[in-house]
Short mmCIF file of C-alpha atoms in Angstrom, two decimals:
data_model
loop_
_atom_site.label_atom_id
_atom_site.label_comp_id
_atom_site.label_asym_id
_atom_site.label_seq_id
_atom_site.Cartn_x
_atom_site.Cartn_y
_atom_site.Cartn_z
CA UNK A 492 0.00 0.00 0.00
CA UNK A 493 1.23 2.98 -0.79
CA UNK A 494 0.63 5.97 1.78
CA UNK A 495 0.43 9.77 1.78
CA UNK A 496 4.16 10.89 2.05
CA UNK A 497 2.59 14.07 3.93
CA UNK A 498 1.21 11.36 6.33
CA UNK A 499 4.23 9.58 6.78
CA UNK A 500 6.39 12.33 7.72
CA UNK A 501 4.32 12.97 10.21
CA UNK A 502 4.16 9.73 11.53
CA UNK A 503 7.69 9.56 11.46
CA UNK A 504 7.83 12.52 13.40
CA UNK A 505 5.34 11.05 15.52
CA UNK A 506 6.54 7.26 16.51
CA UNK A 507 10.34 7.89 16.51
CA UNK A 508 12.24 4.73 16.91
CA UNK A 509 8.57 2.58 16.34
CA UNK A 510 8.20 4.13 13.08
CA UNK A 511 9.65 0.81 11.02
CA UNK A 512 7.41 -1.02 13.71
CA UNK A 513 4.41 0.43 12.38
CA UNK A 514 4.99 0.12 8.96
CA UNK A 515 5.95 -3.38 9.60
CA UNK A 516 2.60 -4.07 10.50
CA UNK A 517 1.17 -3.60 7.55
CA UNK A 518 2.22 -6.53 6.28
CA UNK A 519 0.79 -8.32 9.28
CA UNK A 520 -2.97 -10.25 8.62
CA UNK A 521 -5.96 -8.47 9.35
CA UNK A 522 -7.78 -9.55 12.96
CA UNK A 523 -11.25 -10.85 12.79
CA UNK A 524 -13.49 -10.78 15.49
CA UNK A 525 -16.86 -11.79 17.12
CA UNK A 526 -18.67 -10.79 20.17
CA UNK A 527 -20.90 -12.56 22.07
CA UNK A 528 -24.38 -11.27 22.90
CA UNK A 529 -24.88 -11.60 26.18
CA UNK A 530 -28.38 -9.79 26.39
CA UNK A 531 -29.41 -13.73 24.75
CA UNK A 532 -26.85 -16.25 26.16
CA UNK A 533 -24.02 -15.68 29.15
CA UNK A 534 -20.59 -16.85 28.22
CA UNK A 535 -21.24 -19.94 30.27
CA UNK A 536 -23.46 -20.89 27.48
CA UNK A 537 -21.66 -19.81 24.69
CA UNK A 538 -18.72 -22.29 25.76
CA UNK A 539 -21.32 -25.18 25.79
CA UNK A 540 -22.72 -23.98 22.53
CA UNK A 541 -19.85 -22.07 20.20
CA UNK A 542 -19.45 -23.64 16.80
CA UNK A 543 -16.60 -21.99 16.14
CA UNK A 544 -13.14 -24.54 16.46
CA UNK A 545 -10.47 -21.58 17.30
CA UNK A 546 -11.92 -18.61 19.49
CA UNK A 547 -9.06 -16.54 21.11
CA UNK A 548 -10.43 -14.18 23.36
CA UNK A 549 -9.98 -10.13 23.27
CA UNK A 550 -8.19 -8.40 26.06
CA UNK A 551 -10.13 -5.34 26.34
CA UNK A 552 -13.20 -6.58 25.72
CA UNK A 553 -14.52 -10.44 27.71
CA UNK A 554 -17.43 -10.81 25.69
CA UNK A 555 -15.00 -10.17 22.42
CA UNK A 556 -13.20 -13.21 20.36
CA UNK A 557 -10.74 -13.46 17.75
CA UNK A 558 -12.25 -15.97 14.84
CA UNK A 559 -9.77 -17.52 12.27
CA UNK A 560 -10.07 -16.55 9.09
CA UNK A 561 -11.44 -19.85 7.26
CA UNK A 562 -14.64 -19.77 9.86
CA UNK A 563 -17.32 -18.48 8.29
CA UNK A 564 -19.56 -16.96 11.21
CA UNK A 565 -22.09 -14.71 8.60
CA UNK A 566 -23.12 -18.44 7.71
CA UNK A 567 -24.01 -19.85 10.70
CA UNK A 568 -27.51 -19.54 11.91
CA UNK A 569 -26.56 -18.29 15.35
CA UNK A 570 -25.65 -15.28 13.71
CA UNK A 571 -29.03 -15.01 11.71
CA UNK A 572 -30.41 -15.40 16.01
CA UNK A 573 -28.22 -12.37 16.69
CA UNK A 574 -26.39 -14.22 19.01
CA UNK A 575 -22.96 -12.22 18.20
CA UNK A 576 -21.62 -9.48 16.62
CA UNK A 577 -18.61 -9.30 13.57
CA UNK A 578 -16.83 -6.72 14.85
CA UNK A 579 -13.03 -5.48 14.37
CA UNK A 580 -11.38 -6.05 17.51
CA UNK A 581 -10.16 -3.17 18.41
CA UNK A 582 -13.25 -1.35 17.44
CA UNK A 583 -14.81 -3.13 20.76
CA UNK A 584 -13.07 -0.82 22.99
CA UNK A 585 -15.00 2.19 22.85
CA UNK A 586 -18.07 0.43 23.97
CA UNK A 587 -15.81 -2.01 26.74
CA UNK A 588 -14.25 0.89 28.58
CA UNK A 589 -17.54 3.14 28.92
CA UNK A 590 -18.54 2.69 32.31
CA UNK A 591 -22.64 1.25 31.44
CA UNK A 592 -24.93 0.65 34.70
CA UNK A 593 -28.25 -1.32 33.64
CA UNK A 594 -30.57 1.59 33.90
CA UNK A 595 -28.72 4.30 32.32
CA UNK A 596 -30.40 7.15 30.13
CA UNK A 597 -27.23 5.97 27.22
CA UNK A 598 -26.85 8.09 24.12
CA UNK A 599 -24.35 6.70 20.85
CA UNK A 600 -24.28 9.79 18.85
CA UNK A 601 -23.07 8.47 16.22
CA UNK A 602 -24.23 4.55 15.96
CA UNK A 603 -24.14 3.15 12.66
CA UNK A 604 -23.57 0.52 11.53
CA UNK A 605 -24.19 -0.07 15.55
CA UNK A 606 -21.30 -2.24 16.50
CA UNK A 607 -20.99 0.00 19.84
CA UNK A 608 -24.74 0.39 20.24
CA UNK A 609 -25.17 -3.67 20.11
CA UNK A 610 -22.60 -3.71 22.69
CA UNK A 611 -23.82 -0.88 25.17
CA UNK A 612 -27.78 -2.64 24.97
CA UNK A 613 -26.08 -5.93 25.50
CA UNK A 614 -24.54 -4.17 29.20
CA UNK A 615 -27.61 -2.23 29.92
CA UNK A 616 -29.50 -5.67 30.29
CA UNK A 617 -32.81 -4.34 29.23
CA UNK A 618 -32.81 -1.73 31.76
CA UNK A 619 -32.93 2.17 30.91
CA UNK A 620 -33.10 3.61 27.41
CA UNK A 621 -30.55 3.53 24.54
CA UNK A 622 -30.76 6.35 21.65
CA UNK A 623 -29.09 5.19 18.94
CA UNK A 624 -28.60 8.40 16.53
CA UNK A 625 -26.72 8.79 13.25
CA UNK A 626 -27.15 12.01 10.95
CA UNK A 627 -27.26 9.61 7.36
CA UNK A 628 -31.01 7.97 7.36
CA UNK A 629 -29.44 5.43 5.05
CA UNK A 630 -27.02 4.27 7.32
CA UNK A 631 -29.35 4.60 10.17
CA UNK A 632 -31.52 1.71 9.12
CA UNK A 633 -27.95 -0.79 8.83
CA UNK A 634 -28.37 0.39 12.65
CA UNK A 635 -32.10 -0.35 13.30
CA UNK A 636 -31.17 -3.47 11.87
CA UNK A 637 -28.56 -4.92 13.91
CA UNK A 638 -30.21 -3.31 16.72
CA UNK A 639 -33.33 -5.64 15.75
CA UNK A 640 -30.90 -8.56 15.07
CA UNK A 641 -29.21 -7.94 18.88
CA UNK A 642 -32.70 -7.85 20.37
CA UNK A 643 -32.37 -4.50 22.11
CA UNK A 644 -35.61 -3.98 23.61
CA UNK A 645 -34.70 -0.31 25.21
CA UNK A 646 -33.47 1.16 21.93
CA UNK A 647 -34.71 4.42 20.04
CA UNK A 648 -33.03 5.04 16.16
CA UNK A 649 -32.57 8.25 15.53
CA UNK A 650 -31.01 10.30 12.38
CA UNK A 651 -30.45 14.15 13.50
CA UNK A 652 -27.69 16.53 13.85
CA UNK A 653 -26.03 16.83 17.46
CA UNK A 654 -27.45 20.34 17.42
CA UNK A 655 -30.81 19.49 16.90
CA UNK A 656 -30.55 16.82 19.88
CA UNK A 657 -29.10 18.70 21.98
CA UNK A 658 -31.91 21.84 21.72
CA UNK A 659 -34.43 18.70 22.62
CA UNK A 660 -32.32 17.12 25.32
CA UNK A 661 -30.28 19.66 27.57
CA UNK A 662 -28.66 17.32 31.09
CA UNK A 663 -30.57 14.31 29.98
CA UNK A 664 -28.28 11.20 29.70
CA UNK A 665 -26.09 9.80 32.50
CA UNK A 666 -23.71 8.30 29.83
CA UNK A 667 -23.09 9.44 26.08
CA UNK A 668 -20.48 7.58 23.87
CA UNK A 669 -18.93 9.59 20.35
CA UNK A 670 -17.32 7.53 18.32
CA UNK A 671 -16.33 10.58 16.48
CA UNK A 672 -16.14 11.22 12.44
CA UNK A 673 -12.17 11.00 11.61
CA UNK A 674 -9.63 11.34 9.38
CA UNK A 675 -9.22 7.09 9.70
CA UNK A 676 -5.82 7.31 9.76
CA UNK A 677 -6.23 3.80 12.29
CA UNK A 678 -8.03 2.40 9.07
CA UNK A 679 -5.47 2.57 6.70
CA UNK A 680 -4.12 -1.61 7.30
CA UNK A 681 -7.89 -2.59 6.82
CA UNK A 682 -9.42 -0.42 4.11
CA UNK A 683 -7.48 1.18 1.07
CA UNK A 684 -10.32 3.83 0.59
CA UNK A 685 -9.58 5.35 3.89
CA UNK A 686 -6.80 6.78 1.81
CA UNK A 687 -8.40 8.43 -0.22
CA UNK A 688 -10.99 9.87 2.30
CA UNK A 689 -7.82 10.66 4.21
CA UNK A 690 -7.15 12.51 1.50
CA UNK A 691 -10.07 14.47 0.43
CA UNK A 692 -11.10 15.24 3.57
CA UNK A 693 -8.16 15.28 5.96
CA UNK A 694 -7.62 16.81 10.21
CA UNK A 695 -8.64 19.95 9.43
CA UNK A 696 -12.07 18.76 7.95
CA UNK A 697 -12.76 16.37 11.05
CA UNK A 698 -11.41 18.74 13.68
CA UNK A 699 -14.65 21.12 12.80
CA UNK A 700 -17.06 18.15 13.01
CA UNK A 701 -15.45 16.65 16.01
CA UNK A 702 -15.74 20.34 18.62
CA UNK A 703 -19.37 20.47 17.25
CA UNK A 704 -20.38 16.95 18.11
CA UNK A 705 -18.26 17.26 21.98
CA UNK A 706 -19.83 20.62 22.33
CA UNK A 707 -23.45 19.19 21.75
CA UNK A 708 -22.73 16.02 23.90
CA UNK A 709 -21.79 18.12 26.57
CA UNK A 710 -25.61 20.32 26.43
CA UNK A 711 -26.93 16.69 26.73
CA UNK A 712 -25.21 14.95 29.75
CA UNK A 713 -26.06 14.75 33.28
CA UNK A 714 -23.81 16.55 36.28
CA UNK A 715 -22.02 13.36 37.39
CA UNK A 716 -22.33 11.89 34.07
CA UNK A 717 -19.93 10.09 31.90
CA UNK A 718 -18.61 11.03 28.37
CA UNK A 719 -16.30 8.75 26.27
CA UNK A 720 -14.73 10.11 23.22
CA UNK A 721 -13.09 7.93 20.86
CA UNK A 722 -11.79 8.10 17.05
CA UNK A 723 -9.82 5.46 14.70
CA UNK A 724 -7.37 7.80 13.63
CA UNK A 725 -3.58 8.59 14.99
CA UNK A 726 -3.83 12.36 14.50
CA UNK A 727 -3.41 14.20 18.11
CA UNK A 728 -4.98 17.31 16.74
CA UNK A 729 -8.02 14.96 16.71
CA UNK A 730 -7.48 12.90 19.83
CA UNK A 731 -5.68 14.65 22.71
CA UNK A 732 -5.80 18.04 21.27
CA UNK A 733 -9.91 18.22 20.57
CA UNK A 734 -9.63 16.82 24.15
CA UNK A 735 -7.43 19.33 25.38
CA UNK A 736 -9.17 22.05 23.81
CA UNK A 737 -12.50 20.88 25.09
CA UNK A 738 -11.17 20.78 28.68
CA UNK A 739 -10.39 24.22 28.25
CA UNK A 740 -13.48 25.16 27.46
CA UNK A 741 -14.99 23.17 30.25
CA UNK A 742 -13.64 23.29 34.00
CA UNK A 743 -16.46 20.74 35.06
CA UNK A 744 -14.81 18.19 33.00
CA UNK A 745 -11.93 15.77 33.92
CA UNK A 746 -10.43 12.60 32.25
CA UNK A 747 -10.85 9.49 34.34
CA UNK A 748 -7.73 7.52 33.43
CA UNK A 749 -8.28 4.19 31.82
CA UNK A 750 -6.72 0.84 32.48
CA UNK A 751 -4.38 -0.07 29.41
CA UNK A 752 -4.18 -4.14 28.60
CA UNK A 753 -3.49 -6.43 26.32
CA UNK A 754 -0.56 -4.27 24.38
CA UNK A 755 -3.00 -0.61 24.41
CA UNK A 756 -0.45 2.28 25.21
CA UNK A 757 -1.21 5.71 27.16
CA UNK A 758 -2.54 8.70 25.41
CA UNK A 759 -0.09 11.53 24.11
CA UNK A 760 -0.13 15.03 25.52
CA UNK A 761 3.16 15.71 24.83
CA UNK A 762 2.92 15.50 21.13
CA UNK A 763 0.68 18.35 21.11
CA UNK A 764 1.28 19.75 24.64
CA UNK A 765 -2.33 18.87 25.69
CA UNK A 766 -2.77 18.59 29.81
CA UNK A 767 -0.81 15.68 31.54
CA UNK A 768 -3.83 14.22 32.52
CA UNK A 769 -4.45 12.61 28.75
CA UNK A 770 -1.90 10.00 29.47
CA UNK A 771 -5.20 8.65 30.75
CA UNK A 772 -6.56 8.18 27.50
CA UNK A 773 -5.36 5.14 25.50
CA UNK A 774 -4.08 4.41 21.74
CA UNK A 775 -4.43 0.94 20.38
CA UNK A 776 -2.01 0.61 17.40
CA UNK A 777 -1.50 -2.01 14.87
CA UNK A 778 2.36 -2.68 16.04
CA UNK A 779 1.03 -3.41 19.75
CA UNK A 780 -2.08 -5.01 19.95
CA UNK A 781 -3.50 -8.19 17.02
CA UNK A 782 -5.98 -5.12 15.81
CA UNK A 783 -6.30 -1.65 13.94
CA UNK A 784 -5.99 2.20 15.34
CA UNK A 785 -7.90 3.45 17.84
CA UNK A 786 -8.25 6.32 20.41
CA UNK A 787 -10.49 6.40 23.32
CA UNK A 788 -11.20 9.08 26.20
CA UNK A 789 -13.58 8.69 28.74
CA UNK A 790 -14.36 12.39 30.60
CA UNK A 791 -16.70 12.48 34.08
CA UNK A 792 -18.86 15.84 33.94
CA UNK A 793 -18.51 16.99 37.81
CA UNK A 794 -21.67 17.77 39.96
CA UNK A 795 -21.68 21.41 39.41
CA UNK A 796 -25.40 21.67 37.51
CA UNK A 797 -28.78 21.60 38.24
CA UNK A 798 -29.53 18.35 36.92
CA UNK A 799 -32.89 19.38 34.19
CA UNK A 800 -35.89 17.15 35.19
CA UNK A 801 -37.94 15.77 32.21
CA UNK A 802 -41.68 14.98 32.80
CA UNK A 803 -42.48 11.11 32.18
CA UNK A 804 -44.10 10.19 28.79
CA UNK A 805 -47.37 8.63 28.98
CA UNK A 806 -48.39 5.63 26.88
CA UNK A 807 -51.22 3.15 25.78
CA UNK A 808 -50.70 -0.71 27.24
CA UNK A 809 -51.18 -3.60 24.93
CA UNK A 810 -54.53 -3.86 26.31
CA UNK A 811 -55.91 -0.71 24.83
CA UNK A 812 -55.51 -2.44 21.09
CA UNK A 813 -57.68 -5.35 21.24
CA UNK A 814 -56.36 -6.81 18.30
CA UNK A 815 -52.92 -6.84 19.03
CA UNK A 816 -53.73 -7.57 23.10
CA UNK A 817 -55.94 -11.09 21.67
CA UNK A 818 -53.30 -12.34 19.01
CA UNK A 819 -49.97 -11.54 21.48
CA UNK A 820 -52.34 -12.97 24.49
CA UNK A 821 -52.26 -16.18 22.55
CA UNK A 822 -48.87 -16.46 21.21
CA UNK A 823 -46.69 -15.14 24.16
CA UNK A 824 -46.58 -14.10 27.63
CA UNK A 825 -46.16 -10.45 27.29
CA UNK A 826 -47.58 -8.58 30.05
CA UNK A 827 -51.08 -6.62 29.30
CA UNK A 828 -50.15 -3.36 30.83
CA UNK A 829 -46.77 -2.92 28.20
CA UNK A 830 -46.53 0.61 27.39
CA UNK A 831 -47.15 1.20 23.67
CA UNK A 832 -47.79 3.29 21.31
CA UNK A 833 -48.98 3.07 17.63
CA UNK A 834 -48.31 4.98 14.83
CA UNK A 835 -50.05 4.63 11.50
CA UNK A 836 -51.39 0.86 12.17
CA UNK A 837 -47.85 0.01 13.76
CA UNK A 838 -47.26 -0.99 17.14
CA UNK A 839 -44.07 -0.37 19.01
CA UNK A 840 -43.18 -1.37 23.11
CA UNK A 841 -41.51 1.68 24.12
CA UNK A 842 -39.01 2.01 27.10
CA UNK A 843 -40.85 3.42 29.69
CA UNK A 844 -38.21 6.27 30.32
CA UNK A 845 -38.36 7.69 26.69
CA UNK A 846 -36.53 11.56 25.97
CA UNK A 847 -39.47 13.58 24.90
CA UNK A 848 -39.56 12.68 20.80
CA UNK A 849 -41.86 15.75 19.44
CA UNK A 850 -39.91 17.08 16.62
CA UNK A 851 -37.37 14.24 16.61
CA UNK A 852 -36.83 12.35 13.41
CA UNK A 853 -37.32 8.99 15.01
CA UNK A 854 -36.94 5.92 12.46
CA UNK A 855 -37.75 3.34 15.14
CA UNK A 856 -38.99 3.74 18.59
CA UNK A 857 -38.78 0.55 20.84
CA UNK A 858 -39.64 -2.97 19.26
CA UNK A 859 -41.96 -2.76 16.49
CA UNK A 860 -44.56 -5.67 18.07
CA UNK A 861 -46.43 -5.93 14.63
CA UNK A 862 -48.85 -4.18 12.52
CA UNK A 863 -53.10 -3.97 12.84
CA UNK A 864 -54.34 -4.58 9.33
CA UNK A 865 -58.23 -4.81 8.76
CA UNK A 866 -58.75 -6.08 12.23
CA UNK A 867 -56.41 -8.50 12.53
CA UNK A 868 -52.60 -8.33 13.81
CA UNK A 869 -49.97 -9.45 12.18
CA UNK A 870 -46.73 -9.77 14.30
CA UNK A 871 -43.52 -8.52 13.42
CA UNK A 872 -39.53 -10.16 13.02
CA UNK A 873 -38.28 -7.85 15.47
CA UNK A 874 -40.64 -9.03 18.55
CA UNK A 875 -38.90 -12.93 18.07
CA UNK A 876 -35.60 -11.45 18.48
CA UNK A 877 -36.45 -9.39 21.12
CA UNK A 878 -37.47 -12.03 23.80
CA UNK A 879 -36.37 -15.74 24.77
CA UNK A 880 -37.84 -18.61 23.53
CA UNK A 881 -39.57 -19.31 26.87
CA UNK A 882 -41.83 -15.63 25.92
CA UNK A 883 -43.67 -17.85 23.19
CA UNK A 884 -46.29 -20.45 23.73
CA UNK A 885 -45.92 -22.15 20.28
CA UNK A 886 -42.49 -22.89 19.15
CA UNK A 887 -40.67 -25.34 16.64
CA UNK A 888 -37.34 -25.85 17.70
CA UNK A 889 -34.30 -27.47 15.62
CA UNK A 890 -30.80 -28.08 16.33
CA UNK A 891 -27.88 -25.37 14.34
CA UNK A 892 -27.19 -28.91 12.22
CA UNK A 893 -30.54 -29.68 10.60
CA UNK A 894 -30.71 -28.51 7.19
CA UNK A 895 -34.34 -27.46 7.69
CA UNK A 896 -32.78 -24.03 9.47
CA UNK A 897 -30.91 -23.21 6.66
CA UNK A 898 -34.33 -23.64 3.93
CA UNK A 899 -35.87 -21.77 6.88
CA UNK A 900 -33.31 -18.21 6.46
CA UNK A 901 -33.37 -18.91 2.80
CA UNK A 902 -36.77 -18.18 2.66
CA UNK A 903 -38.11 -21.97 1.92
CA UNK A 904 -41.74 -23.56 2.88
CA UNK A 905 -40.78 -26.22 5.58
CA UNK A 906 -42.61 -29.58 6.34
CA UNK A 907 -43.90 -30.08 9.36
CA UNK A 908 -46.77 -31.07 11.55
CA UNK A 909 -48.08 -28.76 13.62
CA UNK A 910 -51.47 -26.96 14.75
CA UNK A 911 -53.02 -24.13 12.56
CA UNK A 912 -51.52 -20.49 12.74
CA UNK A 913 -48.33 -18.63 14.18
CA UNK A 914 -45.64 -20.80 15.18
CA UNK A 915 -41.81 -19.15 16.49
CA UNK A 916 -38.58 -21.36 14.47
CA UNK A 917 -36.04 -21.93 16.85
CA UNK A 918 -32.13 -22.83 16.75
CA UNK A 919 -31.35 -24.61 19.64
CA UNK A 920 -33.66 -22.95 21.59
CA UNK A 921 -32.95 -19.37 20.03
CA UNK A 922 -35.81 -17.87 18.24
CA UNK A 923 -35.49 -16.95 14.62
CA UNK A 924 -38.60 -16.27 13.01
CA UNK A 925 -42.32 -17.28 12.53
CA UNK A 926 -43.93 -19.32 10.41
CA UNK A 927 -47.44 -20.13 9.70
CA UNK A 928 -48.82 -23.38 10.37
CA UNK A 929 -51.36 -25.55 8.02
CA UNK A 930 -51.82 -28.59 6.30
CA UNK A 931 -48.82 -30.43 7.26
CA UNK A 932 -46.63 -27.36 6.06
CA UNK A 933 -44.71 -24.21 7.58
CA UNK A 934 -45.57 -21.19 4.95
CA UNK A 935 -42.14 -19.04 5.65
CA UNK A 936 -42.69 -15.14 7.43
CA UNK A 937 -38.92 -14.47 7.35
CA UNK A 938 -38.41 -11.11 5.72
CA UNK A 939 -37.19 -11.06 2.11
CA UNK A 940 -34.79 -9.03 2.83
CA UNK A 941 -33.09 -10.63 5.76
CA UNK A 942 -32.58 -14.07 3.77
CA UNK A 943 -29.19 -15.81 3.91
CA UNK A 944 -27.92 -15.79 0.43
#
């Protein structure tokens, strides 16, 4: 590969004696990872269950594993039950060092494709809300959907700016993550392109973006709440400089110094005489760690504020839509007083502790339970991923090794004897889908377009 030679004077400048290190590294493989989903099945389980032969595990992140590169995990149907996530490896440390407390008012400002936001609903247990928000609508649904796929019950999708968010949500979250817009220098090893975005766009682009995003994060979060900051580039005009700059502005900020492991180094004030205390940052590079570039802050907002209070929302239950309340009251266990709320023959379950939406552009709100159509209900994909198997009273379960799972995500009719109507397909006890019961056969309801190819 051949890279910018402004960039690698800099970097020259930069690393010193690690310099031929680093380029050295380019040569080295690329790290695959997975990580488990632990809002579906503990790690307990996933040692009794893992199909995989060589899992190695991540240091930074215990739910994270390194895959070899002949497995094929986008081909097994666990992943099609959202039981893991393909993530980089070193991409999992944004969301691993972020301090979550089941419960937490969480915002990921900027989500998609929602590798972090998987991870942070996985630690938030189904407790407290999640707003998942990224400006591009386009790349927001790639979010909804692995949010669906994850089963995160307490998530909201968003797609605005971080100044319209802010003007809605002044001192509202306890814990906000930015995984910042960057020049991806830490990109370069994995994605040629980076290159040239490095190149069209460059620091001084991303530097802009970057103090507008921190500035709006810090309208939105609580006194005593917690702020992590993180980037895939090297630059330290993006990384301990925006920091630095930011703490400037802000005397109720401080950096709470992070644990480095596994081959992660200490942050870098000195290369752009930034305060002392950003040596409690950390930098995952490529020569140290068995993964690509990262940077990754985490700042506690003191208790100097009036904290804002925000009046509770006020929904519908699932009794209140008869329809929906008789078809759900004979397929699962769902409790009758769920808060709810519909929206143009859709119903969504809500978190209960919702940010006030008015004016919002929300693209999904909660799980979307199904849709009334002429009277009748028909459920949706995203309620089967969103609950255990044990939530449904008519299931059809098959092991990961019968080939009827795999006609099943390809969109097939199965055979199959079973009572008339809904029916949940399960993987070893992990829902997938439904199907639709009659005459001896399964008529497939697995969306088109979530098919395994």
């Amino acid at each position: 590969m051949k890279l910018p030679e402004t960039f690698t004077v800099k970097m020259k400048a930069l690393l010193k004696d690690e310099y031929e290190d680093y380029l050295d590294s380019y040569h080295l493989p690329q790290y695959q990872g997975i990580r488990i989903n632990t809002l579906k099945v503990d790690l307990e389980q996933w040692e009794t269950i893992n199909p995989f032969a060589t899992l190695k595990e991540v240091p930074w992140c215990k739910e994270g594993f390194y895959y070899d590169k002949e497995e094929k995990p986008t081909k097994h149907p666990y992943y099609y039950a959202g039981l893991y996530y393909i993530q980089e490896p070193s991409a999992m440390s944004p969301g691993a060092y972020l301090p979550i407390v089941p419960g937490d008012r969480v915002l990921d400002l900027c989500a998609a494709p929602g590798g972090k936001s998987t991870q942070i609903a996985a630690r938030m247990q189904g407790k407290g809300v999640l707003v998942s928000n990224d400006i591009s609508a386009s790349r927001a649904k790639a979010l909804l959907k692995n949010l669906e796929n994850f089963g995160a019950r307490q998530a909201i999708v968003t797609s605005e700016t971080s100044e319209k968010l802010a003007s809605k949500w002044p001192g509202y979250f306890d814990k906000i993550l930015i995984d910042a817009p960057c020049s991806g220098e830490g990109m370069f090893r994995k994605n040629e392109t980076a290159v040239k975005s490095w190149e069209n766009y460059g620091v001084d682009y991303c530097t802009k973006l970057q103090e507008t995003i921190l500035e709006d994060a810090a309208t939105m979060l609580k006194p005593d709440g917690m702020l992590l900051y993180s980037t895939c580039t090297f630059s330290p005009e993006e990384n301990e400089g925006m920091i630095g700059a930011f703490l400037k502005k802000h005397s109720d900020f401080k950096v709470v110094p992070l644990l480095p492991v596994g081959g992660i180094q200490e942050g870098k004030p000195e290369w752009i005489d930034a305060p002392a205390s950003l040596k409690g940052a950390l930098r995952l590079w490529p020569h140290h760690i068995e993964g690509e570039g990262h940077f990754v802050c985490l700042l506690k907002r003191e208790n100097k504020n009036h904290e804002l209070s925000y009046k509770p929302q006020l929904y519908k239950r699932l009794k209140d839509y008869s329809e929906a309340y008789a078809f759900l009251k004979e397929q699962t266990y769902l409790p009758e007083d769920l808060p709810v709320v519909e929206i143009k023959g859709k119903l969504y379950q809500v978190p209960s502790d919702n940010p006030p939406l008015m004016g919002i552009r929300v693209i999904r709100c909660g799980v979307l339970l199904g849709e009334i159509k002429n009277k009748r209900f028909d459920p949706g994909h995203a309620l089967v991923l969103a609950y255990g198997k044990e939530m449904f009273k008519n299931t059809i379960c098959y092991k990961s090794t019968d080939e009827e799972v795999i006609r099943y995500l390809k969109g097939e009719t199965l055979l199959h004897e079973a009572h008339k109507g809904y029916h949940v397909i399960c993987v070893d006890d992990q829902p997938l889908g439904w199907v639709k019961a009659q005459d001896g056969r399964l008529k497939n309801q697995y969306p088109a377009t979530w098919r395994m190819v």
